Short mmCIF file of C-alpha atoms in Angstrom, two decimals:
data_model
loop_
_atom_site.label_atom_id
_atom_site.label_comp_id
_atom_site.label_asym_id
_atom_site.label_seq_id
_atom_site.Cartn_x
_atom_site.Cartn_y
_atom_site.Cartn_z
CA MET E 1 -4.76 -19.59 11.68
CA SER E 2 -2.84 -16.85 12.99
CA ARG E 3 -4.45 -14.66 15.35
CA HIS E 4 -3.81 -11.09 14.34
CA ARG E 5 -1.26 -8.53 15.38
CA ILE E 6 -2.04 -4.39 16.29
CA LEU E 7 0.52 -2.14 17.42
CA ILE E 8 -1.32 0.05 19.43
CA VAL E 9 0.24 4.39 19.45
CA ASP E 10 -0.80 6.94 21.74
CA ASP E 11 0.16 8.20 24.77
CA GLU E 12 -2.71 9.03 26.70
CA ILE E 13 -3.79 5.78 28.95
CA SER E 14 -7.11 5.83 28.83
CA ILE E 15 -7.40 5.64 25.47
CA THR E 16 -4.65 2.44 24.39
CA SER E 17 -6.94 0.99 27.00
CA ALA E 18 -9.75 1.66 26.66
CA LEU E 19 -8.47 0.42 22.80
CA GLU E 20 -5.88 -3.87 24.05
CA LEU E 21 -9.98 -3.48 25.95
CA ILE E 22 -11.68 -3.82 23.15
CA LEU E 23 -9.86 -5.50 21.12
CA GLY E 24 -8.63 -7.85 22.92
CA GLU E 25 -12.02 -9.42 22.82
CA LYS E 26 -12.36 -9.64 20.09
CA GLY E 27 -9.20 -11.90 20.14
CA TYR E 28 -7.11 -9.86 17.82
CA THR E 29 -2.46 -9.77 19.72
CA VAL E 30 -2.44 -6.45 21.12
CA GLU E 31 0.09 -4.44 22.39
CA THR E 32 1.02 -0.48 22.42
CA ALA E 33 2.79 2.44 22.38
CA LYS E 34 3.13 6.08 23.83
CA SER E 35 5.83 7.17 21.09
CA VAL E 36 7.09 6.49 17.18
CA GLY E 37 9.87 5.91 18.91
CA GLU E 38 8.85 2.92 21.84
CA ALA E 39 6.77 1.62 17.63
CA THR E 40 9.83 1.70 16.46
CA ALA E 41 10.73 -0.88 19.45
CA ARG E 42 7.47 -2.92 18.50
CA ARG E 43 7.97 -3.10 15.32
CA ARG E 44 11.26 -4.71 14.87
CA GLU E 45 11.21 -7.47 18.04
CA SER E 46 7.98 -8.52 15.37
CA PRO E 47 5.74 -7.72 12.80
CA PHE E 48 2.38 -6.19 13.52
CA ASP E 49 -0.88 -6.91 10.67
CA LEU E 50 -2.50 -3.51 11.85
CA VAL E 51 -1.01 0.08 13.15
CA LEU E 52 -3.75 2.36 14.76
CA THR E 53 -1.83 5.61 15.62
CA ASP E 54 -2.83 9.19 17.34
CA LEU E 55 -1.35 11.93 14.23
CA ARG E 56 -0.25 13.29 17.37
CA LEU E 57 2.83 11.84 19.89
CA PRO E 58 5.37 13.72 21.84
CA ASP E 59 8.89 13.02 20.00
CA SER E 60 7.14 13.42 16.70
CA ASP E 61 3.80 12.41 15.25
CA GLY E 62 1.66 10.01 12.84
CA ILE E 63 3.25 10.84 9.54
CA ASP E 64 6.48 10.32 10.70
CA LEU E 65 5.64 6.65 11.78
CA LEU E 66 3.24 6.11 9.04
CA THR E 67 5.76 6.70 6.34
CA ARG E 68 7.64 4.70 7.99
CA VAL E 69 5.49 1.36 8.85
CA LYS E 70 5.20 1.36 5.03
CA ASP E 71 8.21 2.31 4.13
CA GLU E 72 10.09 -0.95 6.30
CA THR E 73 6.03 -3.43 6.05
CA PRO E 74 4.34 -1.94 3.58
CA GLU E 75 1.68 -4.63 4.01
CA THR E 76 1.07 -3.24 7.24
CA GLN E 77 -1.77 -1.57 7.50
CA VAL E 78 -2.39 1.89 9.03
CA ILE E 79 -5.04 3.54 10.79
CA VAL E 80 -5.59 6.91 12.71
CA MET E 81 -6.82 8.48 15.51
CA THR E 82 -7.47 12.39 14.55
CA ALA E 83 -8.99 14.85 16.65
CA HIS E 84 -12.37 16.85 15.80
CA GLY E 85 -11.08 19.02 13.35
CA SER E 86 -8.32 17.83 11.73
CA ILE E 87 -8.98 16.75 8.41
CA GLU E 88 -6.62 18.86 6.54
CA ILE E 89 -3.70 16.68 8.38
CA THR E 90 -5.79 13.30 8.29
CA ILE E 91 -6.55 13.01 4.41
CA GLU E 92 -2.60 13.82 4.13
CA ALA E 93 -2.59 10.76 6.44
CA ILE E 94 -4.08 9.20 3.66
CA LYS E 95 -2.83 10.51 0.52
CA ARG E 96 1.08 8.71 3.08
CA GLY E 97 -0.66 5.47 2.30
CA ALA E 98 -2.84 5.17 6.25
CA TYR E 99 -5.78 2.68 5.36
CA TYR E 100 -8.43 5.54 6.72
CA TYR E 101 -9.48 7.22 10.33
CA ILE E 102 -10.93 7.08 13.31
CA GLU E 103 -11.54 10.49 15.06
CA LYS E 104 -12.08 11.05 18.45
CA PRO E 105 -13.78 9.37 20.24
CA PHE E 106 -15.16 6.31 18.67
CA THR E 107 -17.35 3.80 20.26
CA PRO E 108 -16.18 0.03 20.15
CA GLU E 109 -18.52 -0.91 16.80
CA GLN E 110 -17.04 1.93 15.18
CA VAL E 111 -13.00 0.53 15.35
CA LEU E 112 -13.95 -2.62 15.22
CA MET E 113 -15.59 -2.34 11.94
CA LEU E 114 -12.49 -0.53 10.63
CA VAL E 115 -9.77 -2.80 12.36
CA GLU E 116 -11.21 -5.51 10.76
CA ARG E 117 -12.14 -4.32 7.46
CA ALA E 118 -7.88 -2.83 6.93
CA LEU E 119 -7.73 -6.76 8.32
CA GLN E 120 -9.59 -7.68 4.92
CA TYR E 121 -8.29 -5.41 2.66
CA SER E 122 -4.34 -8.01 3.58
CA ALA E 123 -5.86 -10.17 3.28
CA ILE E 124 -7.13 -9.50 -0.22
CA LYS E 125 -3.75 -7.86 -1.66
CA ARG E 126 -2.66 -11.35 -0.23
CA GLU E 127 -4.87 -13.17 -2.20
CA ASN E 128 -3.96 -11.44 -5.42
CA LEU E 129 -1.50 -14.18 -5.73
CA THR E 130 -3.35 -16.90 -6.05
CA LEU E 131 -6.90 -14.99 -8.02
CA LYS E 132 -4.85 -12.80 -10.25
CA HIS E 133 -7.38 -14.98 -13.34
CA ALA E 134 -8.83 -17.35 -11.12
CA LEU E 135 -12.56 -17.63 -10.15
CA SER E 136 -12.73 -20.28 -7.01
CA ASP E 137 -15.50 -23.54 -6.72
CA ASP E 138 -16.28 -23.01 -3.03
CA GLY E 139 -18.60 -20.34 -4.01
CA GLU E 140 -15.49 -17.79 -1.99
CA ALA E 141 -13.77 -15.30 -4.95
CA PHE E 142 -11.72 -12.63 -4.21
CA GLY E 143 -12.91 -12.18 -0.48
CA ILE E 144 -16.70 -12.26 -1.61
CA ILE E 145 -18.49 -15.28 -0.64
CA GLY E 146 -21.62 -16.44 -2.27
CA ARG E 147 -22.32 -19.77 -5.75
CA ASN E 148 -25.80 -17.51 -6.66
CA ALA E 149 -26.32 -16.66 -10.01
CA LYS E 150 -25.98 -12.56 -10.05
CA MET E 151 -23.01 -12.94 -7.64
CA ARG E 152 -21.19 -14.55 -9.50
CA GLN E 153 -21.19 -12.83 -12.58
CA ILE E 154 -20.31 -9.76 -10.16
CA HIS E 155 -16.92 -12.81 -9.75
CA GLU E 156 -16.41 -12.52 -13.21
CA THR E 157 -17.47 -8.79 -13.60
CA ILE E 158 -14.24 -8.41 -11.56
CA ARG E 159 -12.81 -10.76 -13.34
CA THR E 160 -13.10 -8.79 -16.65
CA ALA E 161 -13.32 -5.05 -15.39
CA ALA E 162 -9.94 -5.29 -13.18
CA PRO E 163 -7.42 -5.13 -15.55
CA SER E 164 -9.14 -2.39 -17.51
CA ASP E 165 -8.85 1.41 -16.48
CA ALA E 166 -13.20 1.16 -17.20
CA SER E 167 -14.94 3.70 -14.17
CA VAL E 168 -16.68 1.69 -12.23
CA LEU E 169 -19.70 2.14 -10.61
CA ILE E 170 -20.72 0.19 -7.87
CA GLU E 171 -24.34 0.12 -6.70
CA GLY E 172 -25.88 -1.45 -3.51
CA GLU E 173 -27.64 -1.00 -0.15
CA SER E 174 -26.01 -0.37 3.70
CA GLY E 175 -24.08 -3.93 4.08
CA THR E 176 -24.18 -5.41 0.64
CA GLY E 177 -20.12 -5.33 0.85
CA LYS E 178 -19.49 -2.28 -2.16
CA GLU E 179 -16.51 -1.82 -0.28
CA LEU E 180 -14.70 -5.46 -1.48
CA ILE E 181 -16.47 -5.77 -4.76
CA ALA E 182 -13.71 -2.40 -4.55
CA THR E 183 -10.87 -3.48 -3.54
CA ALA E 184 -11.09 -6.70 -5.79
CA LEU E 185 -11.11 -4.49 -8.26
CA HIS E 186 -7.89 -2.79 -7.37
CA VAL E 187 -6.23 -5.78 -6.65
CA GLN E 188 -6.72 -7.48 -9.26
CA SER E 189 -5.98 -4.42 -11.93
CA ASN E 190 -2.66 -3.61 -13.56
CA ARG E 191 -2.20 -1.24 -11.23
CA SER E 192 -2.82 -3.28 -7.60
CA GLN E 193 1.36 -1.75 -7.00
CA ARG E 194 0.00 1.88 -7.22
CA PRO E 195 -2.38 3.88 -4.25
CA PHE E 196 -5.30 3.29 -3.47
CA ILE E 197 -7.04 6.23 -2.44
CA CYS E 198 -10.38 5.77 -0.21
CA ILE E 199 -12.31 8.65 0.41
CA ASN E 200 -16.30 9.69 1.82
CA CYS E 201 -17.87 12.03 0.00
CA ALA E 202 -20.30 12.53 2.69
CA ALA E 203 -17.06 12.55 5.57
CA ILE E 204 -15.53 15.33 4.33
CA PRO E 205 -16.92 19.40 4.46
CA ASN E 206 -18.17 20.75 1.45
CA GLU E 207 -16.21 23.83 2.16
CA LEU E 208 -13.23 21.72 2.39
CA ILE E 209 -13.93 19.07 -0.40
CA GLU E 210 -12.26 20.68 -3.38
CA SER E 211 -9.13 21.74 -1.99
CA GLU E 212 -8.90 18.28 -0.46
CA LEU E 213 -10.04 16.49 -4.23
CA PHE E 214 -7.86 19.21 -6.04
CA GLY E 215 -4.77 20.85 -4.07
CA TYR E 216 -4.22 24.31 -4.50
CA ARG E 217 -1.03 26.25 -4.89
CA LYS E 218 -0.15 28.46 -1.33
CA GLY E 219 -2.08 32.04 -1.46
CA ALA E 220 -5.44 30.74 -2.91
CA PHE E 221 -7.41 31.31 -0.28
CA THR E 222 -6.52 33.20 3.17
CA GLY E 223 -5.12 30.40 5.38
CA ALA E 224 -3.57 28.61 2.30
CA ASP E 225 0.03 28.88 3.48
CA ARG E 226 2.25 26.06 1.00
CA ASP E 227 1.06 24.10 -1.83
CA LYS E 228 -0.64 21.08 -1.76
CA ARG E 229 -1.98 17.95 -4.17
CA GLY E 230 -5.29 16.65 -4.50
CA LEU E 231 -6.23 13.20 -3.19
CA ILE E 232 -6.90 12.83 -7.67
CA ASP E 233 -3.02 13.40 -7.88
CA ALA E 234 -2.55 11.15 -4.37
CA ALA E 235 -3.62 7.97 -6.70
CA ALA E 236 -1.59 8.53 -9.57
CA GLY E 237 -0.93 5.99 -11.66
CA GLY E 238 -3.71 4.26 -9.21
CA THR E 239 -7.38 3.91 -8.08
CA LEU E 240 -9.56 6.41 -6.11
CA LEU E 241 -12.59 5.23 -3.92
CA LEU E 242 -15.02 8.51 -4.04
CA ASP E 243 -17.81 6.92 -1.10
CA GLU E 244 -21.05 8.98 -1.55
CA ILE E 245 -19.74 10.44 -4.84
CA ALA E 246 -23.62 11.90 -4.36
CA GLU E 247 -23.05 13.79 -2.20
CA MET E 248 -20.52 16.24 -4.18
CA PRO E 249 -21.95 19.14 -5.20
CA PRO E 250 -22.66 19.94 -8.30
CA HIS E 251 -20.19 22.45 -8.94
CA LEU E 252 -17.24 20.05 -7.92
CA GLN E 253 -19.59 17.27 -10.15
CA THR E 254 -18.73 19.25 -13.44
CA LYS E 255 -14.76 19.77 -12.64
CA LEU E 256 -14.46 16.26 -11.64
CA LEU E 257 -16.30 15.51 -14.84
CA ARG E 258 -13.77 18.13 -17.04
CA VAL E 259 -11.08 15.75 -15.64
CA LEU E 260 -12.47 12.75 -16.41
CA GLN E 261 -13.10 13.95 -20.11
CA GLU E 262 -9.29 15.58 -20.75
CA ARG E 263 -7.16 13.79 -17.68
CA ARG E 264 -5.91 17.32 -16.47
CA LEU E 265 -6.33 19.02 -14.16
CA ARG E 266 -6.05 22.53 -12.35
CA ARG E 267 -5.20 23.73 -8.50
CA LEU E 268 -7.12 25.71 -7.05
CA GLY E 269 -4.99 29.32 -7.78
CA ASP E 270 -3.06 27.52 -10.26
CA GLU E 271 -3.26 28.69 -13.64
CA GLN E 272 -0.52 25.85 -14.73
CA GLU E 273 -2.77 22.20 -15.58
CA ILE E 274 -1.21 19.61 -15.00
CA GLU E 275 -2.32 15.13 -16.30
CA VAL E 276 -3.57 13.18 -14.43
CA ASP E 277 -3.40 9.50 -14.14
CA PHE E 278 -5.86 7.56 -12.33
CA ARG E 279 -8.35 4.50 -12.23
CA LEU E 280 -12.52 5.56 -10.20
CA ILE E 281 -14.29 4.18 -7.96
CA SER E 282 -17.70 5.11 -7.18
CA ILE E 283 -20.14 3.87 -4.73
CA THR E 284 -23.64 5.03 -3.99
CA ASN E 285 -26.31 3.30 -2.12
CA ARG E 286 -28.68 5.89 -3.58
CA ASP E 287 -30.89 4.75 -6.85
CA THR E 288 -29.35 7.08 -9.37
CA ALA E 289 -32.41 6.93 -11.58
CA GLN E 290 -34.05 9.17 -8.50
CA MET E 291 -31.29 11.32 -8.04
CA ILE E 292 -30.79 12.16 -11.64
CA GLN E 293 -34.05 13.62 -11.62
CA ASP E 294 -32.74 14.85 -8.39
CA CYS E 295 -30.76 17.06 -10.16
CA THR E 296 -28.45 15.71 -7.72
CA LEU E 297 -26.47 14.05 -9.75
CA ARG E 298 -25.85 15.17 -13.62
CA LYS E 299 -26.99 13.00 -15.85
CA ASP E 300 -22.82 13.45 -17.70
CA LEU E 301 -21.09 13.56 -14.85
CA TYR E 302 -23.56 9.95 -14.71
CA PHE E 303 -22.91 7.69 -17.92
CA ARG E 304 -18.71 8.81 -17.16
CA ILE E 305 -18.73 7.15 -13.87
CA SER E 306 -20.29 4.47 -14.82
CA THR E 307 -18.62 2.23 -18.40
CA VAL E 308 -18.73 -0.46 -15.69
CA LYS E 309 -21.89 -0.33 -13.77
CA ILE E 310 -22.10 -3.14 -10.97
CA LYS E 311 -25.68 -3.24 -9.30
CA VAL E 312 -25.17 -5.66 -5.45
CA VAL E 313 -28.16 -7.79 -4.35
CA PRO E 314 -29.49 -7.31 -1.15
CA LEU E 315 -29.20 -10.73 1.05
CA ARG E 316 -32.67 -10.51 0.43
CA GLU E 317 -32.75 -11.51 -2.97
CA ARG E 318 -30.19 -13.96 -2.86
CA LEU E 319 -31.31 -16.18 0.72
CA ASP E 320 -29.53 -19.43 -1.18
CA ASP E 321 -26.44 -17.84 0.22
CA VAL E 322 -27.52 -17.55 3.85
CA ALA E 323 -26.29 -21.05 4.99
CA LEU E 324 -22.27 -20.71 2.44
CA LEU E 325 -22.60 -17.31 4.60
CA ALA E 326 -23.07 -18.60 7.94
CA GLU E 327 -21.12 -21.18 7.94
CA ARG E 328 -18.55 -19.28 7.13
CA PHE E 329 -19.19 -17.00 9.87
CA LEU E 330 -18.79 -19.45 12.41
CA GLN E 331 -16.16 -21.35 10.45
CA ARG E 332 -13.74 -17.96 10.59
CA TYR E 333 -14.48 -17.18 14.32
CA SER E 334 -14.42 -20.48 15.63
CA GLU E 335 -10.32 -20.16 14.18
CA LYS E 336 -10.15 -16.41 15.06
CA TYR E 337 -11.63 -17.18 18.71
CA GLY E 338 -10.63 -20.70 19.87
CA LYS E 339 -13.87 -22.08 19.61
CA ARG E 340 -14.76 -25.26 18.60
CA ILE E 341 -18.83 -24.73 17.30
CA LEU E 342 -18.53 -27.26 14.13
CA SER E 343 -22.19 -26.11 12.79
CA ILE E 344 -25.62 -23.89 11.68
CA SER E 345 -28.55 -26.17 13.53
CA ARG E 346 -30.86 -27.31 11.03
CA ALA E 347 -34.02 -25.24 13.00
CA ALA E 348 -31.75 -22.35 13.09
CA PHE E 349 -31.18 -21.79 8.82
CA SER E 350 -34.47 -22.31 9.06
CA LEU E 351 -35.06 -19.13 11.11
CA LEU E 352 -31.64 -16.96 9.21
CA SER E 353 -33.80 -18.16 6.26
CA ARG E 354 -36.58 -16.89 6.53
CA TYR E 355 -35.73 -13.20 8.22
CA ASP E 356 -35.22 -10.80 5.12
CA TRP E 357 -32.26 -9.16 6.80
CA PRO E 358 -32.45 -4.95 6.74
CA GLY E 359 -28.40 -4.52 6.98
CA ASN E 360 -27.49 -7.51 4.67
CA VAL E 361 -24.03 -9.10 4.71
CA ARG E 362 -22.91 -6.66 7.52
CA GLU E 363 -26.10 -7.79 9.72
CA LEU E 364 -25.15 -11.30 8.80
CA GLU E 365 -20.98 -11.18 9.93
CA SER E 366 -22.82 -9.86 13.29
CA VAL E 367 -25.31 -12.31 14.60
#
């Protein structure tokens, strides 16, 4: 198994050195650059699977580098690094094709989790060539591992629901793999070559989320010095993933409902409506029935976003998959780090199968 190649672009030596150490220790091949020009030269020498770039660089900016990477090597994922308070340009980067962003200062755990997810997304897209209409016999389909009947049902739902434009609601505890399912639904769909825009509703301040989702016209409010497309419009032809949708303020839930019903939206400060074409996937780790009862989630919006509903069971309810998951993780990381660990003992399997796994699959992977 070839080691993933990662390019880090930042003019702060402390940042590049720290990331080189963190990622290098996990088996990644890491190179660094201090500018867009140097990064371009590195990329011409050899391709990279992932680029982590600061948004502010000496000779240009991260948006310019992002655009070049996506134009020249669309399969390369890009994560932008941003300082606190620059959420607007960060979301612009996501619209331009960045996988996601990470805010400085960050922890090694945050970096490693985001890098793993970005590379996993690339792997799922590659698997699309052979898994378009197939379900594997070894308990893994679309990068989602499990032989349990409930997981098989999820595999089948992905196969049947992905080609449609039906809105999908994915429910489940943290660490159960909801993002993997959302990614598989996009990759297996007819929209797979169009944008896949992911936004965490809990990560954007309430005062910004409306303008970021719907966009605005110049002069709509103080500081609106230019027209700006919203994330919904930016997802044109593709898929919009709303993570933690229940965190969206009630008045925006009403606006989103109208957009889903009429497939038209009006940007802030605009008199005209524009047509929009996107597929909506929503994720939540909360109890939707309780949220409706508490009036934090509109009942009519719930019915609109849950045309297809996928409930991801916690790992404690499919303990028969623990051994399969553990074996796959052992194989993956043994190959990644060049270790010769052939198997897990029966005693270890017995312990793993008796544990409650409150952190679900994510916790098992980190053991």
